[in-house]
mmCIF file of C-alpha atoms and ligand atoms in Angstrom:
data_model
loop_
_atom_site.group_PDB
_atom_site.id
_atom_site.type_symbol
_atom_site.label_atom_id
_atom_site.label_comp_id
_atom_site.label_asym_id
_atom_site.label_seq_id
_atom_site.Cartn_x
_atom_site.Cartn_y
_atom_site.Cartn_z
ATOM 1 C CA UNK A 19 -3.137 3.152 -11.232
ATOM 2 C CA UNK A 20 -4.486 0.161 -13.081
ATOM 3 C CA UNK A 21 -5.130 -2.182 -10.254
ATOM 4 C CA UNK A 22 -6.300 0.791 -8.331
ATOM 5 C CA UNK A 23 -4.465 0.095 -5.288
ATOM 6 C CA UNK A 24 -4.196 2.899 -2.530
ATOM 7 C CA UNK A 25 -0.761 4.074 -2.305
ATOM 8 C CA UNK A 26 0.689 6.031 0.316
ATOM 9 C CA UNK A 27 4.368 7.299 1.386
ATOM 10 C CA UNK A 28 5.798 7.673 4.950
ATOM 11 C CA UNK A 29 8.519 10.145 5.306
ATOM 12 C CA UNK A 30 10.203 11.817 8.227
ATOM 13 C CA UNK A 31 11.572 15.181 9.171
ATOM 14 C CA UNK A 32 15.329 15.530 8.254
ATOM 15 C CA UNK A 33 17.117 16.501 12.031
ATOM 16 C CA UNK A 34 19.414 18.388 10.091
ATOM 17 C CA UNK A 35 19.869 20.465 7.158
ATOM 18 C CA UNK A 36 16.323 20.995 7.254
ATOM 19 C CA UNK A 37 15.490 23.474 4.553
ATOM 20 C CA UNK A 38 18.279 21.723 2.183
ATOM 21 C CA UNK A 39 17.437 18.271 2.678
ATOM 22 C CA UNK A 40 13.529 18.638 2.764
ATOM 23 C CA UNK A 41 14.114 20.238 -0.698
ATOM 24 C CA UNK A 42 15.671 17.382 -1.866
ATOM 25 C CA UNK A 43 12.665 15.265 -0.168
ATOM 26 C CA UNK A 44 10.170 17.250 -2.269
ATOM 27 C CA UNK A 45 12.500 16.079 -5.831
ATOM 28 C CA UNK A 46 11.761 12.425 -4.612
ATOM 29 C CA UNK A 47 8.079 12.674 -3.915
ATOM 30 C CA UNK A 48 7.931 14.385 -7.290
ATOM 31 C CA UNK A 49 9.111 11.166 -8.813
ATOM 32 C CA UNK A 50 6.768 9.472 -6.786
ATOM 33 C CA UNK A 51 3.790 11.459 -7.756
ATOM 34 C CA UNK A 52 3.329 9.380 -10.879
ATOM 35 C CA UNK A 53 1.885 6.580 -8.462
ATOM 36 C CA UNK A 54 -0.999 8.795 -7.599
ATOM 37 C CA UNK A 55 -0.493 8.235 -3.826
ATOM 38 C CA UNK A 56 -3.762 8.603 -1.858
ATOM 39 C CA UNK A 57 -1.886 10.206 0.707
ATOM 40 C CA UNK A 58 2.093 10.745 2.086
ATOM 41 C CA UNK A 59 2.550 10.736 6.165
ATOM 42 C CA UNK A 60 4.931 12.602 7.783
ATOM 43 C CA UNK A 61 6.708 11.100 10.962
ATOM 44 C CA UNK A 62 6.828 13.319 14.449
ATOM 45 C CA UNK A 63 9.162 12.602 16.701
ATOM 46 C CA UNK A 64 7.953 11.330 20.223
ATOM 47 C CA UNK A 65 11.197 12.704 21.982
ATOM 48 C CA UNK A 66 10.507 16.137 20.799
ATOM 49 C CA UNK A 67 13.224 16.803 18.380
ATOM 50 C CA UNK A 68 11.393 16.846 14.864
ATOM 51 C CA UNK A 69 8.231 17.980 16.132
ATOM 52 C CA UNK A 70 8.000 21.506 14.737
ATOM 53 C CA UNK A 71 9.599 20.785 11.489
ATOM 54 C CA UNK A 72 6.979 17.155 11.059
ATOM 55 C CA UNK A 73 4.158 20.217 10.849
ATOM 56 C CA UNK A 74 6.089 22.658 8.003
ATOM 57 C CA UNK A 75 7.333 19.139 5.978
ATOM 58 C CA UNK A 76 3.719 17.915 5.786
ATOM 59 C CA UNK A 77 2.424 21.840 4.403
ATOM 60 C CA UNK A 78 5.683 22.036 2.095
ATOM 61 C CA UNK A 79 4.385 18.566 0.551
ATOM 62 C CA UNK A 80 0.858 19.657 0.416
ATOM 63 C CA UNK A 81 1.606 23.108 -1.468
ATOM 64 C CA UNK A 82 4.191 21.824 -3.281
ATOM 65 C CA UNK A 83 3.170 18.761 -4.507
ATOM 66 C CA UNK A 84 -0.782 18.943 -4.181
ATOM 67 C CA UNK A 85 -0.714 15.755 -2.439
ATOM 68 C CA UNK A 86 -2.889 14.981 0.654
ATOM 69 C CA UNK A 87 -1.057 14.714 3.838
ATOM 70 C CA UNK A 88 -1.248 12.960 6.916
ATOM 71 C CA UNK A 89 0.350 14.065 9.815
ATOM 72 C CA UNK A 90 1.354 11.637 12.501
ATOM 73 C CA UNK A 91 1.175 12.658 16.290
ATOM 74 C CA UNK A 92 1.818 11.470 19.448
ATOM 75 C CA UNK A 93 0.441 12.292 22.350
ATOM 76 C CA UNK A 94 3.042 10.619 24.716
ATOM 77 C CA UNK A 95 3.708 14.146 27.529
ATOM 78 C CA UNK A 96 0.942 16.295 26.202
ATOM 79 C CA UNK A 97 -1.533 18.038 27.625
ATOM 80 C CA UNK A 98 -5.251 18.140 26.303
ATOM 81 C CA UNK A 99 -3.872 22.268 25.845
ATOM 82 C CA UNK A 100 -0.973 21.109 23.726
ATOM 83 C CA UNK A 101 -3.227 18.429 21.655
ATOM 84 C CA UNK A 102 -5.891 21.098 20.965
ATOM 85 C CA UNK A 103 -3.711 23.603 19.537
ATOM 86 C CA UNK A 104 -2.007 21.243 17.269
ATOM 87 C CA UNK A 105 -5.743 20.384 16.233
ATOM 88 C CA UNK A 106 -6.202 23.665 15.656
ATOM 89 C CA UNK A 107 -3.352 23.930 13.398
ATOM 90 C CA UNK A 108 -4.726 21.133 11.079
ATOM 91 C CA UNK A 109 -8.137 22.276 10.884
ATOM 92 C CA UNK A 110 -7.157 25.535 9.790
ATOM 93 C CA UNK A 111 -4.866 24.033 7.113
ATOM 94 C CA UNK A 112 -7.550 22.026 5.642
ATOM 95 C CA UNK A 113 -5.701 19.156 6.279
ATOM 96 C CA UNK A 114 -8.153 15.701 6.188
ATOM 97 C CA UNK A 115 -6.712 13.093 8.343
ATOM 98 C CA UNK A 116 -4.388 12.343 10.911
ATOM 99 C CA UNK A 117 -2.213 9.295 12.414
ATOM 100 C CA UNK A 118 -3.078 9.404 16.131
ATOM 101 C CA UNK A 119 -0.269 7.819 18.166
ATOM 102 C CA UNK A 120 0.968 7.532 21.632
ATOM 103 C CA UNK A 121 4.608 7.422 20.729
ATOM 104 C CA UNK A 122 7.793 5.692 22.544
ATOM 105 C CA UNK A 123 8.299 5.796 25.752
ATOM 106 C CA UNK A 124 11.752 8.137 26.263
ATOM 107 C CA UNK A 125 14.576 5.119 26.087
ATOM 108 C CA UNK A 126 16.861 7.867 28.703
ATOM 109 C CA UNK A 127 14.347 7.804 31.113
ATOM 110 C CA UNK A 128 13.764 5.027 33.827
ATOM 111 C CA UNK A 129 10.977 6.187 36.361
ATOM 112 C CA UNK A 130 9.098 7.661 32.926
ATOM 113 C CA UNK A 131 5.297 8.589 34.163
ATOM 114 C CA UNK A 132 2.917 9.275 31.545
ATOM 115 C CA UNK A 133 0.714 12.221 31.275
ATOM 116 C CA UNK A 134 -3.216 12.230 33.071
ATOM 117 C CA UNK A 135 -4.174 13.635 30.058
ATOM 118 C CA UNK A 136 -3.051 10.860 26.862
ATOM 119 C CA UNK A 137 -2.288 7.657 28.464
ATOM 120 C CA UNK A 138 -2.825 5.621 25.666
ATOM 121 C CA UNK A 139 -3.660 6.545 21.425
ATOM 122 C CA UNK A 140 -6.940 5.612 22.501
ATOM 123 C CA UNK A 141 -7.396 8.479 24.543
ATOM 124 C CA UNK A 142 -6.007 10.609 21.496
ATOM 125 C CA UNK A 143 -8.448 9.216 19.114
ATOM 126 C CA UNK A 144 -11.088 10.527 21.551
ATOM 127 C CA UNK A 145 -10.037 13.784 22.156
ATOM 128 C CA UNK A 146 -9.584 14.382 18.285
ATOM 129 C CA UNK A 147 -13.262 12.413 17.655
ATOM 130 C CA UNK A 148 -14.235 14.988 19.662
ATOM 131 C CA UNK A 149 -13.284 17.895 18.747
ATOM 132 C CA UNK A 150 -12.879 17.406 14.764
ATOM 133 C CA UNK A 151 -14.404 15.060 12.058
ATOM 134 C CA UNK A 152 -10.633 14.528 10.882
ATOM 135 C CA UNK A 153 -10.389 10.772 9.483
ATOM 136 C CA UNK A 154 -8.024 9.302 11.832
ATOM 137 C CA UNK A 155 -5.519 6.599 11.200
ATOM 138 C CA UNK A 156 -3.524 4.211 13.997
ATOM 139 C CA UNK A 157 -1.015 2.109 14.594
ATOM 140 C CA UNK A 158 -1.136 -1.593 14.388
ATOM 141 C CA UNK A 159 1.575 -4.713 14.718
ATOM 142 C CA UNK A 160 1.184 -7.986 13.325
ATOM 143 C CA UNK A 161 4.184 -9.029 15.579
ATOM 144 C CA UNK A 162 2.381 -7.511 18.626
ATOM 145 C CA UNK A 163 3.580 -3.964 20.857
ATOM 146 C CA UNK A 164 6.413 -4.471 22.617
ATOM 147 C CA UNK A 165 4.541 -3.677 25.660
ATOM 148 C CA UNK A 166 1.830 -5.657 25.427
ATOM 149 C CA UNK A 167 1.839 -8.496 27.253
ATOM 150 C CA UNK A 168 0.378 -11.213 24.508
ATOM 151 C CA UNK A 169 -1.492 -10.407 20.910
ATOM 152 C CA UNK A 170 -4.936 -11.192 22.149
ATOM 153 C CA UNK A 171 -4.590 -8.407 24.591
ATOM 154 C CA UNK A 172 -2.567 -5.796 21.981
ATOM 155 C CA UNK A 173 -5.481 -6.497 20.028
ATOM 156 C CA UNK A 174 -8.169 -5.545 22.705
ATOM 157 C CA UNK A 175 -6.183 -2.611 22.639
ATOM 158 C CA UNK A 176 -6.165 -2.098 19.573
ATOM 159 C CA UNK A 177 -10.122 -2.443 18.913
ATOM 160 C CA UNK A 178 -9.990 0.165 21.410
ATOM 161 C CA UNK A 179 -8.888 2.482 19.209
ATOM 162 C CA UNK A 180 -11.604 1.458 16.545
ATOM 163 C CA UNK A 181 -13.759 2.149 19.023
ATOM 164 C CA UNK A 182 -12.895 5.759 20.251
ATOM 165 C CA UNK A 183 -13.461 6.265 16.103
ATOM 166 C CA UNK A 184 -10.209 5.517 14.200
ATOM 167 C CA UNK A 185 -11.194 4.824 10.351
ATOM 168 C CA UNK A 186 -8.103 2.897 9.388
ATOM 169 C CA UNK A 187 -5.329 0.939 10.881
ATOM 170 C CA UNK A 188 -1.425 1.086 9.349
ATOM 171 C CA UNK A 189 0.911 -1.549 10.585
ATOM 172 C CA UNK A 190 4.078 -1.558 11.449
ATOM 173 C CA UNK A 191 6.387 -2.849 8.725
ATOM 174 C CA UNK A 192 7.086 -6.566 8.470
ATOM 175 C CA UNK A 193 9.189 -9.031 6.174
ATOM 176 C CA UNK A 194 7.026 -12.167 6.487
ATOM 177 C CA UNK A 195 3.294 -11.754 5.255
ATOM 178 C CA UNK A 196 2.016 -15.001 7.660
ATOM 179 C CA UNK A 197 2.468 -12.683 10.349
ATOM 180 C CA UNK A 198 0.021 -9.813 8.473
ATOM 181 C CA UNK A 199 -2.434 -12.883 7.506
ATOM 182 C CA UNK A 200 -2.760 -13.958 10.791
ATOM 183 C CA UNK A 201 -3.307 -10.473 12.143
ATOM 184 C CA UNK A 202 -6.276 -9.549 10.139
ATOM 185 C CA UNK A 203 -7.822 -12.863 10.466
ATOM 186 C CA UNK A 204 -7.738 -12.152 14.473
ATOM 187 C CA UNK A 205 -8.633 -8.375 14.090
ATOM 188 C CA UNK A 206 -11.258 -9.700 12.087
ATOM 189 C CA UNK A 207 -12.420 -12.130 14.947
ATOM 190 C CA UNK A 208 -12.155 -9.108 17.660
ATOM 191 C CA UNK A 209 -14.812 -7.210 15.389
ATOM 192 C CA UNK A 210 -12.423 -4.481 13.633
ATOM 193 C CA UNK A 211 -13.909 -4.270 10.076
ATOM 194 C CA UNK A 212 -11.394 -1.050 9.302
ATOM 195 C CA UNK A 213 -9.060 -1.227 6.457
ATOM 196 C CA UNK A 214 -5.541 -2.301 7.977
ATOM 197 C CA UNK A 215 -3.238 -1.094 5.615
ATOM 198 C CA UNK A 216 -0.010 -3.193 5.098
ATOM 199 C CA UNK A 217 3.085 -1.302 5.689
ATOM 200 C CA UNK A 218 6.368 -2.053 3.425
ATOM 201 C CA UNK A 219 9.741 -0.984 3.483
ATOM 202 C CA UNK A 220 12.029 -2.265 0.530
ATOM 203 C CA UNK A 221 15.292 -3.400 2.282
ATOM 204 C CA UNK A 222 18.289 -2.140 0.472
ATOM 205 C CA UNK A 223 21.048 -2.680 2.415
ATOM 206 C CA UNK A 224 22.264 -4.877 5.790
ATOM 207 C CA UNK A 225 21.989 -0.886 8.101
ATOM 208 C CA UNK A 226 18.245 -1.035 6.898
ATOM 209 C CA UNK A 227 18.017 -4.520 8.061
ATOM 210 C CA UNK A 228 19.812 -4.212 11.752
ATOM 211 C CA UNK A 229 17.711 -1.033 12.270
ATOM 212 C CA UNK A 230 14.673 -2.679 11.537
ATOM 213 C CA UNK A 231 15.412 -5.603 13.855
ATOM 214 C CA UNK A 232 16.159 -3.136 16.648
ATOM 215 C CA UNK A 233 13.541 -0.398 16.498
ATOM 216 C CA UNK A 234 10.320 -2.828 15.811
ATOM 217 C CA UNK A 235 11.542 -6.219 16.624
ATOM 218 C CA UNK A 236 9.693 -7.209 12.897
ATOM 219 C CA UNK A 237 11.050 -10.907 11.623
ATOM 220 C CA UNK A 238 13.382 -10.860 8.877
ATOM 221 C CA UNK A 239 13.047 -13.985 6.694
ATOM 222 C CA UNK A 240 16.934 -15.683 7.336
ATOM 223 C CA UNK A 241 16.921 -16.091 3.646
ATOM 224 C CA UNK A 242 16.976 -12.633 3.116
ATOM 225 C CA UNK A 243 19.521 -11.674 5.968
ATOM 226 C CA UNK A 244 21.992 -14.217 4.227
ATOM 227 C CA UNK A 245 21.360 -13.054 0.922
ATOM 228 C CA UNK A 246 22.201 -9.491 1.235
ATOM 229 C CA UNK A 247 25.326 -10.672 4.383
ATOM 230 C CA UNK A 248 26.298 -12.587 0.809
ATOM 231 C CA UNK A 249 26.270 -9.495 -1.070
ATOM 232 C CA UNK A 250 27.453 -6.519 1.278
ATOM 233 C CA UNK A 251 30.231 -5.727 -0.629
ATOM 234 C CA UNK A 252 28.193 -5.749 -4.073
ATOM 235 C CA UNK A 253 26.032 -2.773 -3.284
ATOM 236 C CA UNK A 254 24.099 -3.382 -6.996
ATOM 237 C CA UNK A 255 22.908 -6.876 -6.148
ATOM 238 C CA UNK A 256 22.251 -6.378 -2.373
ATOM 239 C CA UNK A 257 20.064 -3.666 -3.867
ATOM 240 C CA UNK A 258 18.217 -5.584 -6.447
ATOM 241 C CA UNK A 259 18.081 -8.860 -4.031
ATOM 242 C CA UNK A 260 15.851 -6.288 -1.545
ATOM 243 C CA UNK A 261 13.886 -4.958 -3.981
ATOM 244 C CA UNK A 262 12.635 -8.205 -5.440
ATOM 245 C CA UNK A 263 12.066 -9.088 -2.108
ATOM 246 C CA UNK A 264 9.778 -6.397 -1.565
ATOM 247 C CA UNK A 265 8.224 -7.152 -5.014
ATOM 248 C CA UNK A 266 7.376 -10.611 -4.404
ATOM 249 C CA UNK A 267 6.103 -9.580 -0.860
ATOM 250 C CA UNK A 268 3.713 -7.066 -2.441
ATOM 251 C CA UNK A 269 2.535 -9.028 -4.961
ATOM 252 C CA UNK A 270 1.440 -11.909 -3.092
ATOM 253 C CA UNK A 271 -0.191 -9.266 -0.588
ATOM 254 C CA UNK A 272 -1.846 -7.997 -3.878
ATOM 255 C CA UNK A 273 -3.294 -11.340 -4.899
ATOM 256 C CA UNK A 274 -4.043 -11.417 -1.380
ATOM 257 C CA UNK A 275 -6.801 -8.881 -1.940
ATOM 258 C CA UNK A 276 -5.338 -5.699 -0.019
ATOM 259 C CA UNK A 277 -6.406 -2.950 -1.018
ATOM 260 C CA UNK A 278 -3.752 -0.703 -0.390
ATOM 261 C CA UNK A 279 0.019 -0.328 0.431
ATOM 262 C CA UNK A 280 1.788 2.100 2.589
ATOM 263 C CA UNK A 281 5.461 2.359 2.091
ATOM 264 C CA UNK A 282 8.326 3.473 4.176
ATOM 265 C CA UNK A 283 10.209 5.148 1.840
ATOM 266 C CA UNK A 284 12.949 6.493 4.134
ATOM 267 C CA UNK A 285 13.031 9.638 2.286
ATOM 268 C CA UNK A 286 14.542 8.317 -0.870
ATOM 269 C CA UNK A 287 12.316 7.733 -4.539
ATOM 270 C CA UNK A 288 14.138 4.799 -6.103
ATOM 271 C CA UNK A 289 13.490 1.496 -3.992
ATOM 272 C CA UNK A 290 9.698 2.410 -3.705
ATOM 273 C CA UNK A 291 10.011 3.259 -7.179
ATOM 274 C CA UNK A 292 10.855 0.012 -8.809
ATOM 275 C CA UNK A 293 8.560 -1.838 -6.281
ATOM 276 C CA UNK A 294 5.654 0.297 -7.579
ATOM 277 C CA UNK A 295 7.059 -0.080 -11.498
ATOM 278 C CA UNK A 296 6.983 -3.706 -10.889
ATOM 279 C CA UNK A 297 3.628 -4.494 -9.480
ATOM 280 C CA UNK A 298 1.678 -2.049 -10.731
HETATM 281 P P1 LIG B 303 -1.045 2.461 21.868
HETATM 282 O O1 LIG B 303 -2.078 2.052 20.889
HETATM 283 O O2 LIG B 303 -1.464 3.303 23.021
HETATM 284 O O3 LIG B 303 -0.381 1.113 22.434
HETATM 285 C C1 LIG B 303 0.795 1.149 23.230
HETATM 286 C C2 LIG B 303 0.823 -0.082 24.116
HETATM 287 O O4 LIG B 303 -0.190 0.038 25.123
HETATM 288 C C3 LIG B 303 0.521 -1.402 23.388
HETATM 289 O O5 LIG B 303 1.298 -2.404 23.970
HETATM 290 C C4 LIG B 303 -0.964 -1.629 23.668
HETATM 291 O O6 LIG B 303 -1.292 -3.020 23.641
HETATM 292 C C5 LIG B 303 -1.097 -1.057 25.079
HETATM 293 N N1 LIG B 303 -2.443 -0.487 25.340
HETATM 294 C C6 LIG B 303 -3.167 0.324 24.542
HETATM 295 N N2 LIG B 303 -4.331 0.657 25.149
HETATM 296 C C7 LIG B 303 -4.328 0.054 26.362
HETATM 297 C C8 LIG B 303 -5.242 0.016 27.455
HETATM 298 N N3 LIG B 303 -6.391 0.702 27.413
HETATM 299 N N4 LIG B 303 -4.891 -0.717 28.571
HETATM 300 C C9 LIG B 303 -3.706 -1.388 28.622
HETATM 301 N N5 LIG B 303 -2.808 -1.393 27.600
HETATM 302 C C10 LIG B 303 -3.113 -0.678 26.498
HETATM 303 N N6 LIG B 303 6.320 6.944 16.827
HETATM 304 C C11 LIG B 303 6.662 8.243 16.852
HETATM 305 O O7 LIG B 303 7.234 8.714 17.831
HETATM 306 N N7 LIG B 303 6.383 9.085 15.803
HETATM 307 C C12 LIG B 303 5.741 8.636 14.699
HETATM 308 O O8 LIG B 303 5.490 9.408 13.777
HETATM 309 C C13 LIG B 303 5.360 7.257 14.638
HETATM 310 N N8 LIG B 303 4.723 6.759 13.557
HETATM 311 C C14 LIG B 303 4.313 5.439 13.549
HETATM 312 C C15 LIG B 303 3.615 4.963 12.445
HETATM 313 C C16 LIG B 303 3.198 3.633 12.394
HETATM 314 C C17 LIG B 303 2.429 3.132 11.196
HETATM 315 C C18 LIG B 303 3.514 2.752 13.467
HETATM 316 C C19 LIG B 303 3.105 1.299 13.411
HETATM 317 C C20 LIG B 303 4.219 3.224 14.574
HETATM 318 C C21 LIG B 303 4.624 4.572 14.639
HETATM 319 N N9 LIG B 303 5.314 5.095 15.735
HETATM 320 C C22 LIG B 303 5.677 6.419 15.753
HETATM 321 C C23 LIG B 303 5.688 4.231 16.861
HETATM 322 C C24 LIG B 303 4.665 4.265 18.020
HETATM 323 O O9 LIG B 303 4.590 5.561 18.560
HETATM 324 C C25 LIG B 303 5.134 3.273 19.095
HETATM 325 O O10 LIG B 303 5.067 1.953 18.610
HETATM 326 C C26 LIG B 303 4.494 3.411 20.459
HETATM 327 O O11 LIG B 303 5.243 2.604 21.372
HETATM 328 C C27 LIG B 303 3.047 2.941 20.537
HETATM 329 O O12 LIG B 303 2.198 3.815 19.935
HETATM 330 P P2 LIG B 303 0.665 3.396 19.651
HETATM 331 O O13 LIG B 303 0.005 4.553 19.083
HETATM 332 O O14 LIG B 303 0.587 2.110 18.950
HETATM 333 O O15 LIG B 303 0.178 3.179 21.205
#
């Protein structure tokens, strides 16, 4: 692309209807193509219910598409067994990189005790520095882990992972760019020098928005909430209010100097689409 900006897609494994629905997941990564992404990476599910089918979606894209993949896994209840068979699998695909994760802790589960093997990603990105030269990608939050107790210590943590030999760092989406500012310019201070690529998710509707607020705890600008509350029952301009939302967003990230964006494209083409069309 013109302003040659690394793009990349998240997706996830459908939970049902896979072979139908991840057909229709390749028709909207086809339309995405045209961006040249650097790379589309494929969710797997923490709990256990995707995992199988995050493995076949991320080969399906790759054969099908002839983009590069990278797989996301967690390591949250594996054993080093488990970990080095999935490894395995990757190598022998000729698959490139990986997103090394730790994953939720099970929500249905009180007295949860986490494996001696993987207690944090850290201890993934070691095992997999070990045993592959795989370029490894982890999670980071501008609005700081749930579980940590304050940033400076999420982002001890988090240098931890640079550390064990992670090569790039993919944040959690967020609505309010301060928040991604203010996290590099700390990362920065703690000594990460990795890329930390900015992840986006065009909002186009209020679901999206009450999801998002519930699952990552990211800020929502209260302008935005009350512009697409207005609009709820004019699905068109909700749409197009989200969208040039994420636009704006982008482009000041752009003129920002990033040098990449990762979208969350929640399996659909269009929002990403007109994001890319417009600040491209
Ligand atoms: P970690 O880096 O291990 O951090 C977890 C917590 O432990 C943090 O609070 C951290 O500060 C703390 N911590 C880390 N190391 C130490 C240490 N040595 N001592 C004390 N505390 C420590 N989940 C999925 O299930 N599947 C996915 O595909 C998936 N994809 C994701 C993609 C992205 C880009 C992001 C941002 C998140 C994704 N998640 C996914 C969610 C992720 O699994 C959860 O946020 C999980 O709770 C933390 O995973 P992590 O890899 O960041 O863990």
């Amino acid at each position: 692309n013109p302003k040659k900006l690394v793009i990349s897609f998240e997706v996830f494994p459908p939970k049902k209807d896979f072979e139908e629905k991840a057909q229709k997941l390749i028709e909207e990564l086809a339309i995405l193509k045209q961006f040249e992404p650097a790379f589309v990476s494929v969710t797997y599910g923490a709990g256990g219910s995707t995992q199988n089918h995050s493995f076949e979606l991320a080969m399906k894209i790759k054969k099908e598409l002839s983009i590069e993949i990278m797989p996301h896994f967690t390591c949250i209840g594996a054993s080093k067994e488990n970990v080095k068979e999935y490894l395995n699998l990757i190598k022998n695909n000729n698959i490139n990189s990986i997103l090394a994760l730790r994953g939720d802790v099970p929500q249905d589960c009180e007295d949860f005790e986490f494996n001696d093997d993987f207690r944090f990603a850290s201890d993934l990105v070691d095992f997999i520095k070990a045993k592959t030269n795989l370029s490894i990608g982890v999670a980071g939050y501008p609005e700081v882990h749930k579980e940590a107790p304050n940033a400076k210590q999420d982002l001890e943590n988090l240098k931890k992972k640079i550390d064990s030999g992670a090569n790039a760092i993919i944040t959690q989406v967020f609505f309010n760019n301060d928040h991604y500012y203010d996290f590099v310019e700390k990362a920065h201070q703690e000594g990460i020098n990795v890329p930390i690529i900015p992840g986006i998710l065009p909002i186009t509707n209020l679901k999206q928005i009450e999801r998002m607020v519930s699952m990552c705890g990211s800020e929502i600008p209260i302008d935005l909430i009350e512009q697409i509350t207005k609009y709820q029952d004019d699905k068109k301009t909700m749409r197009k209010i989200g969208i040039e939302f994420a636009v704006n967003q982008c482009q000041e990230l752009i003129n920002s100097g990033v040098s990449g964006i990762h979208f969350y494209t929640l399996n659909k083409a269009g929002a990403t689409k007109e994001v890319l069309e417009n600040i491209l």
